């Protein structure tokens, strides 16, 4: 019996589903707002240095990486990090008492650390650069108009309209203060492909005087949800 049971256990273990991030319901019917909601959720939960997690969960990551004796993450490190990230996201999901507060900047004012710090003219982009390629592929007939949108802060979607399950967004007015650790997100307008199943946008993430970055994102719609397909880093602080 034991010789039969052991292979069966191995087969069942191999068939067990991999734990995944819980999907927050997105009830928006407007395509652009659906995109913003999905992408902001992904940014907060997977790209902003775990800043959305309660302090005790962040300490688990910090402790682990202080104890490892190598400078480059291994496959085992990445697997461990993914497992912990999923576990903590699932635990936090819907627990509003544990939500961290993030600020959404919808002011049209632009400075060097807003959005992706792109040039004002498309001709100033290097022709073979990743950003120029993305714009040309998605908006071949209007590259300048697309760039203008990527340089323009979105004001279509207010913080109160985001349907988030692991963090809260509140508005910030005017230029953010850089002498504190206010976590501020700024999003650009969206440039859709002709089929409207892909899009590009930019964002900036500010998390302190020497903490933050800006990126250009290529996103795509998969099974009704928007996901980040490619991220091009524009600046980092």
mmCIF file of C-alpha atoms in Angstrom:
data_model
loop_
_atom_site.group_PDB
_atom_site.id
_atom_site.type_symbol
_atom_site.label_atom_id
_atom_site.label_comp_id
_atom_site.label_asym_id
_atom_site.label_seq_id
_atom_site.Cartn_x
_atom_site.Cartn_y
_atom_site.Cartn_z
ATOM 1 C CA UNK A 1 0.000 0.000 0.000
ATOM 2 C CA UNK A 2 2.816 2.415 0.913
ATOM 3 C CA UNK A 3 4.531 1.936 -2.458
ATOM 4 C CA UNK A 4 1.277 2.813 -4.199
ATOM 5 C CA UNK A 5 0.383 5.748 -1.944
ATOM 6 C CA UNK A 6 3.705 7.585 -2.274
ATOM 7 C CA UNK A 7 3.524 8.015 -6.091
ATOM 8 C CA UNK A 8 -0.095 9.122 -5.736
ATOM 9 C CA UNK A 9 0.923 11.791 -3.224
ATOM 10 C CA UNK A 10 3.575 13.044 -5.629
ATOM 11 C CA UNK A 11 1.047 13.223 -8.449
ATOM 12 C CA UNK A 12 -1.471 15.075 -6.265
ATOM 13 C CA UNK A 13 1.195 17.531 -5.092
ATOM 14 C CA UNK A 14 2.124 18.260 -8.691
ATOM 15 C CA UNK A 15 -1.519 18.879 -9.522
ATOM 16 C CA UNK A 16 -2.170 21.260 -6.631
ATOM 17 C CA UNK A 17 -3.004 24.779 -7.846
ATOM 18 C CA UNK A 18 -0.343 27.445 -7.333
ATOM 19 C CA UNK A 19 -1.433 30.138 -4.893
ATOM 20 C CA UNK A 20 -2.272 33.398 -6.662
ATOM 21 C CA UNK A 21 -3.053 36.990 -5.813
ATOM 22 C CA UNK A 22 -6.751 37.425 -5.155
ATOM 23 C CA UNK A 23 -8.476 39.479 -7.843
ATOM 24 C CA UNK A 24 -10.302 42.542 -6.640
ATOM 25 C CA UNK A 25 -13.706 43.011 -8.327
ATOM 26 C CA UNK A 26 -13.691 45.743 -10.956
ATOM 27 C CA UNK A 27 -17.214 47.016 -11.593
ATOM 28 C CA UNK A 28 -16.327 49.894 -13.922
ATOM 29 C CA UNK A 29 -18.008 49.829 -17.327
ATOM 30 C CA UNK A 30 -15.859 52.624 -18.803
ATOM 31 C CA UNK A 31 -12.870 51.029 -20.556
ATOM 32 C CA UNK A 32 -10.355 53.632 -19.399
ATOM 33 C CA UNK A 33 -11.470 53.464 -15.782
ATOM 34 C CA UNK A 34 -11.328 49.658 -15.868
ATOM 35 C CA UNK A 35 -7.753 49.927 -17.103
ATOM 36 C CA UNK A 36 -6.723 52.417 -14.429
ATOM 37 C CA UNK A 37 -8.314 50.303 -11.691
ATOM 38 C CA UNK A 38 -6.624 47.051 -12.752
ATOM 39 C CA UNK A 39 -3.203 48.600 -13.374
ATOM 40 C CA UNK A 40 -3.123 50.617 -10.145
ATOM 41 C CA UNK A 41 -4.006 47.457 -8.223
ATOM 42 C CA UNK A 42 -1.116 45.614 -9.888
ATOM 43 C CA UNK A 43 1.286 48.494 -9.249
ATOM 44 C CA UNK A 44 0.401 48.735 -5.578
ATOM 45 C CA UNK A 45 0.488 45.005 -4.905
ATOM 46 C CA UNK A 46 3.441 43.974 -7.041
ATOM 47 C CA UNK A 47 5.704 46.898 -7.970
ATOM 48 C CA UNK A 48 5.801 49.411 -5.098
ATOM 49 C CA UNK A 49 8.299 47.706 -2.770
ATOM 50 C CA UNK A 50 5.562 46.034 -0.673
ATOM 51 C CA UNK A 51 4.673 49.480 0.693
ATOM 52 C CA UNK A 52 0.999 48.485 0.890
ATOM 53 C CA UNK A 53 1.655 45.721 3.420
ATOM 54 C CA UNK A 54 1.406 46.169 7.204
ATOM 55 C CA UNK A 55 4.735 46.804 8.901
ATOM 56 C CA UNK A 56 4.968 43.323 10.434
ATOM 57 C CA UNK A 57 4.703 41.727 6.974
ATOM 58 C CA UNK A 58 7.328 44.056 5.525
ATOM 59 C CA UNK A 59 9.671 43.007 8.347
ATOM 60 C CA UNK A 60 9.430 39.376 7.201
ATOM 61 C CA UNK A 61 10.904 40.339 3.821
ATOM 62 C CA UNK A 62 13.571 42.577 5.365
ATOM 63 C CA UNK A 63 14.632 39.888 7.827
ATOM 64 C CA UNK A 64 14.912 37.250 5.103
ATOM 65 C CA UNK A 65 17.125 39.333 2.849
ATOM 66 C CA UNK A 66 19.332 40.438 5.733
ATOM 67 C CA UNK A 67 20.018 36.784 6.497
ATOM 68 C CA UNK A 68 20.869 35.525 2.989
ATOM 69 C CA UNK A 69 24.547 35.591 2.113
ATOM 70 C CA UNK A 70 24.367 36.418 -1.595
ATOM 71 C CA UNK A 71 23.815 39.733 -3.368
ATOM 72 C CA UNK A 72 21.902 38.412 -6.408
ATOM 73 C CA UNK A 73 18.471 36.873 -5.927
ATOM 74 C CA UNK A 74 18.349 33.171 -6.701
ATOM 75 C CA UNK A 75 15.450 31.122 -8.067
ATOM 76 C CA UNK A 76 14.770 29.985 -4.507
ATOM 77 C CA UNK A 77 14.678 33.623 -3.334
ATOM 78 C CA UNK A 78 12.228 34.553 -6.064
ATOM 79 C CA UNK A 79 10.005 31.564 -5.285
ATOM 80 C CA UNK A 80 10.035 32.370 -1.580
ATOM 81 C CA UNK A 81 9.270 36.028 -2.279
ATOM 82 C CA UNK A 82 6.333 35.125 -4.543
ATOM 83 C CA UNK A 83 4.890 32.707 -1.995
ATOM 84 C CA UNK A 84 5.123 35.251 0.812
ATOM 85 C CA UNK A 85 3.723 38.033 -1.372
ATOM 86 C CA UNK A 86 0.695 35.942 -2.276
ATOM 87 C CA UNK A 87 0.159 34.871 1.339
ATOM 88 C CA UNK A 88 0.313 38.425 2.667
ATOM 89 C CA UNK A 89 -1.901 39.805 -0.128
ATOM 90 C CA UNK A 90 -4.511 37.130 0.529
ATOM 91 C CA UNK A 91 -4.420 37.833 4.271
ATOM 92 C CA UNK A 92 -4.774 41.607 3.807
ATOM 93 C CA UNK A 93 -7.497 41.341 1.136
ATOM 94 C CA UNK A 94 -10.566 43.269 2.317
ATOM 95 C CA UNK A 95 -9.206 44.060 5.800
ATOM 96 C CA UNK A 96 -9.686 47.824 5.680
ATOM 97 C CA UNK A 97 -8.304 48.265 9.204
ATOM 98 C CA UNK A 98 -4.869 47.291 7.841
ATOM 99 C CA UNK A 99 -4.945 49.378 4.640
ATOM 100 C CA UNK A 100 -2.074 51.762 3.939
ATOM 101 C CA UNK A 101 -2.963 55.172 2.498
ATOM 102 C CA UNK A 102 -1.605 56.288 -0.867
ATOM 103 C CA UNK A 103 -2.106 59.651 -2.533
ATOM 104 C CA UNK A 104 -3.254 60.145 -6.117
ATOM 105 C CA UNK A 105 -2.033 63.294 -7.825
ATOM 106 C CA UNK A 106 -4.464 64.597 -10.431
ATOM 107 C CA UNK A 107 -2.970 68.072 -10.730
ATOM 108 C CA UNK A 108 -1.999 69.057 -14.308
ATOM 109 C CA UNK A 109 1.181 70.715 -13.014
ATOM 110 C CA UNK A 110 4.280 68.973 -14.366
ATOM 111 C CA UNK A 111 7.800 68.870 -12.975
ATOM 112 C CA UNK A 112 10.881 66.727 -13.571
ATOM 113 C CA UNK A 113 9.744 63.895 -11.318
ATOM 114 C CA UNK A 114 6.165 63.719 -12.556
ATOM 115 C CA UNK A 115 5.262 60.867 -14.872
ATOM 116 C CA UNK A 116 8.107 59.480 -17.005
ATOM 117 C CA UNK A 117 10.006 62.712 -17.682
ATOM 118 C CA UNK A 118 9.661 62.312 -21.443
ATOM 119 C CA UNK A 119 10.572 65.094 -23.911
ATOM 120 C CA UNK A 120 7.837 67.345 -25.255
ATOM 121 C CA UNK A 121 8.579 66.501 -28.895
ATOM 122 C CA UNK A 122 8.450 63.021 -30.393
ATOM 123 C CA UNK A 123 11.411 63.869 -32.622
ATOM 124 C CA UNK A 124 13.537 64.262 -29.475
ATOM 125 C CA UNK A 125 13.082 60.585 -28.596
ATOM 126 C CA UNK A 126 15.805 58.267 -29.840
ATOM 127 C CA UNK A 127 14.233 56.499 -32.867
ATOM 128 C CA UNK A 128 15.162 52.988 -31.675
ATOM 129 C CA UNK A 129 14.384 53.576 -28.003
ATOM 130 C CA UNK A 130 11.834 51.356 -26.270
ATOM 131 C CA UNK A 131 9.469 54.291 -25.696
ATOM 132 C CA UNK A 132 9.607 55.457 -29.326
ATOM 133 C CA UNK A 133 8.965 51.882 -30.464
ATOM 134 C CA UNK A 134 5.931 51.515 -28.189
ATOM 135 C CA UNK A 135 4.430 54.792 -29.393
ATOM 136 C CA UNK A 136 5.079 53.968 -33.051
ATOM 137 C CA UNK A 137 3.543 50.511 -32.754
ATOM 138 C CA UNK A 138 0.399 51.612 -30.915
ATOM 139 C CA UNK A 139 -0.164 54.997 -32.530
ATOM 140 C CA UNK A 140 1.705 54.997 -35.865
ATOM 141 C CA UNK A 141 -0.390 57.790 -37.391
ATOM 142 C CA UNK A 142 -0.241 60.197 -34.415
ATOM 143 C CA UNK A 143 2.979 59.743 -32.425
ATOM 144 C CA UNK A 144 3.092 63.369 -31.232
ATOM 145 C CA UNK A 145 -0.488 63.265 -29.950
ATOM 146 C CA UNK A 146 0.315 60.013 -28.151
ATOM 147 C CA UNK A 147 3.387 61.548 -26.528
ATOM 148 C CA UNK A 148 1.330 64.560 -25.451
ATOM 149 C CA UNK A 149 -1.079 62.209 -23.669
ATOM 150 C CA UNK A 150 1.783 60.375 -21.956
ATOM 151 C CA UNK A 151 3.050 63.740 -20.679
ATOM 152 C CA UNK A 152 -0.368 64.809 -19.405
ATOM 153 C CA UNK A 153 -1.567 63.954 -15.888
ATOM 154 C CA UNK A 154 -4.917 62.183 -15.949
ATOM 155 C CA UNK A 155 -7.831 63.760 -14.098
ATOM 156 C CA UNK A 156 -10.575 61.486 -15.456
ATOM 157 C CA UNK A 157 -10.560 59.113 -12.484
ATOM 158 C CA UNK A 158 -10.742 60.437 -8.936
ATOM 159 C CA UNK A 159 -9.290 58.575 -5.947
ATOM 160 C CA UNK A 160 -12.790 57.827 -4.643
ATOM 161 C CA UNK A 161 -13.622 55.939 -7.847
ATOM 162 C CA UNK A 162 -10.918 53.305 -7.444
ATOM 163 C CA UNK A 163 -12.177 49.938 -6.249
ATOM 164 C CA UNK A 164 -9.202 48.606 -4.285
ATOM 165 C CA UNK A 165 -9.115 45.629 -1.928
ATOM 166 C CA UNK A 166 -5.704 46.030 -0.281
ATOM 167 C CA UNK A 167 -5.077 49.797 0.019
ATOM 168 C CA UNK A 168 -6.842 53.144 -0.059
ATOM 169 C CA UNK A 169 -6.322 56.133 -2.343
ATOM 170 C CA UNK A 170 -6.940 59.726 -1.281
ATOM 171 C CA UNK A 171 -6.434 62.936 -3.254
ATOM 172 C CA UNK A 172 -3.424 65.204 -3.066
ATOM 173 C CA UNK A 173 -3.638 68.799 -4.211
ATOM 174 C CA UNK A 174 -0.888 70.597 -6.088
ATOM 175 C CA UNK A 175 2.799 69.732 -6.069
ATOM 176 C CA UNK A 176 3.665 67.010 -3.562
ATOM 177 C CA UNK A 177 5.953 67.732 -0.635
ATOM 178 C CA UNK A 178 9.371 66.113 -0.942
ATOM 179 C CA UNK A 179 10.418 66.561 2.691
ATOM 180 C CA UNK A 180 8.314 63.651 3.932
ATOM 181 C CA UNK A 181 7.484 60.087 2.991
ATOM 182 C CA UNK A 182 4.042 60.710 1.513
ATOM 183 C CA UNK A 183 3.466 57.924 -1.003
ATOM 184 C CA UNK A 184 2.142 59.600 -4.136
ATOM 185 C CA UNK A 185 1.094 58.121 -7.470
ATOM 186 C CA UNK A 186 0.663 60.159 -10.648
ATOM 187 C CA UNK A 187 -0.862 58.625 -13.783
ATOM 188 C CA UNK A 188 -0.886 59.879 -17.355
ATOM 189 C CA UNK A 189 -3.648 59.765 -19.879
ATOM 190 C CA UNK A 190 -4.042 56.449 -21.719
ATOM 191 C CA UNK A 191 -3.157 55.838 -25.373
ATOM 192 C CA UNK A 192 -5.115 52.873 -26.774
ATOM 193 C CA UNK A 193 -4.276 50.727 -29.766
ATOM 194 C CA UNK A 194 -6.737 50.764 -32.665
ATOM 195 C CA UNK A 195 -8.169 47.444 -31.437
ATOM 196 C CA UNK A 196 -8.350 48.856 -27.884
ATOM 197 C CA UNK A 197 -6.926 45.643 -26.453
ATOM 198 C CA UNK A 198 -3.533 47.202 -25.702
ATOM 199 C CA UNK A 199 -2.526 50.609 -24.397
ATOM 200 C CA UNK A 200 0.387 52.648 -23.107
ATOM 201 C CA UNK A 201 0.511 55.048 -20.186
ATOM 202 C CA UNK A 202 3.098 56.486 -17.843
ATOM 203 C CA UNK A 203 3.243 56.927 -14.098
ATOM 204 C CA UNK A 204 5.469 58.237 -11.354
ATOM 205 C CA UNK A 205 5.718 56.776 -7.862
ATOM 206 C CA UNK A 206 7.095 58.953 -5.092
ATOM 207 C CA UNK A 207 7.758 57.365 -1.691
ATOM 208 C CA UNK A 208 10.197 59.756 -0.025
ATOM 209 C CA UNK A 209 12.981 62.297 -0.621
ATOM 210 C CA UNK A 210 15.193 59.634 -2.248
ATOM 211 C CA UNK A 211 12.607 57.026 -3.086
ATOM 212 C CA UNK A 212 10.614 56.742 -6.296
ATOM 213 C CA UNK A 213 10.647 55.994 -9.994
ATOM 214 C CA UNK A 214 8.799 56.644 -13.245
ATOM 215 C CA UNK A 215 7.927 54.171 -15.976
ATOM 216 C CA UNK A 216 6.226 53.809 -19.332
ATOM 217 C CA UNK A 217 3.853 50.845 -19.325
ATOM 218 C CA UNK A 218 2.564 48.688 -22.134
ATOM 219 C CA UNK A 219 -0.611 47.026 -20.883
ATOM 220 C CA UNK A 220 -2.955 44.516 -22.465
ATOM 221 C CA UNK A 221 -6.399 43.132 -21.809
ATOM 222 C CA UNK A 222 -6.490 39.414 -21.005
ATOM 223 C CA UNK A 223 -9.781 37.690 -20.167
ATOM 224 C CA UNK A 224 -11.375 41.030 -19.351
ATOM 225 C CA UNK A 225 -8.598 42.238 -17.024
ATOM 226 C CA UNK A 226 -5.829 44.706 -17.811
ATOM 227 C CA UNK A 227 -2.286 43.556 -17.046
ATOM 228 C CA UNK A 228 1.183 45.057 -17.379
ATOM 229 C CA UNK A 229 2.982 43.439 -20.314
ATOM 230 C CA UNK A 230 6.117 45.604 -20.398
ATOM 231 C CA UNK A 231 7.562 48.328 -18.163
ATOM 232 C CA UNK A 232 10.237 50.751 -19.374
ATOM 233 C CA UNK A 233 11.977 52.567 -16.552
ATOM 234 C CA UNK A 234 12.433 56.282 -17.246
ATOM 235 C CA UNK A 235 13.938 57.514 -13.971
ATOM 236 C CA UNK A 236 14.678 56.279 -10.466
ATOM 237 C CA UNK A 237 15.524 58.118 -7.261
#
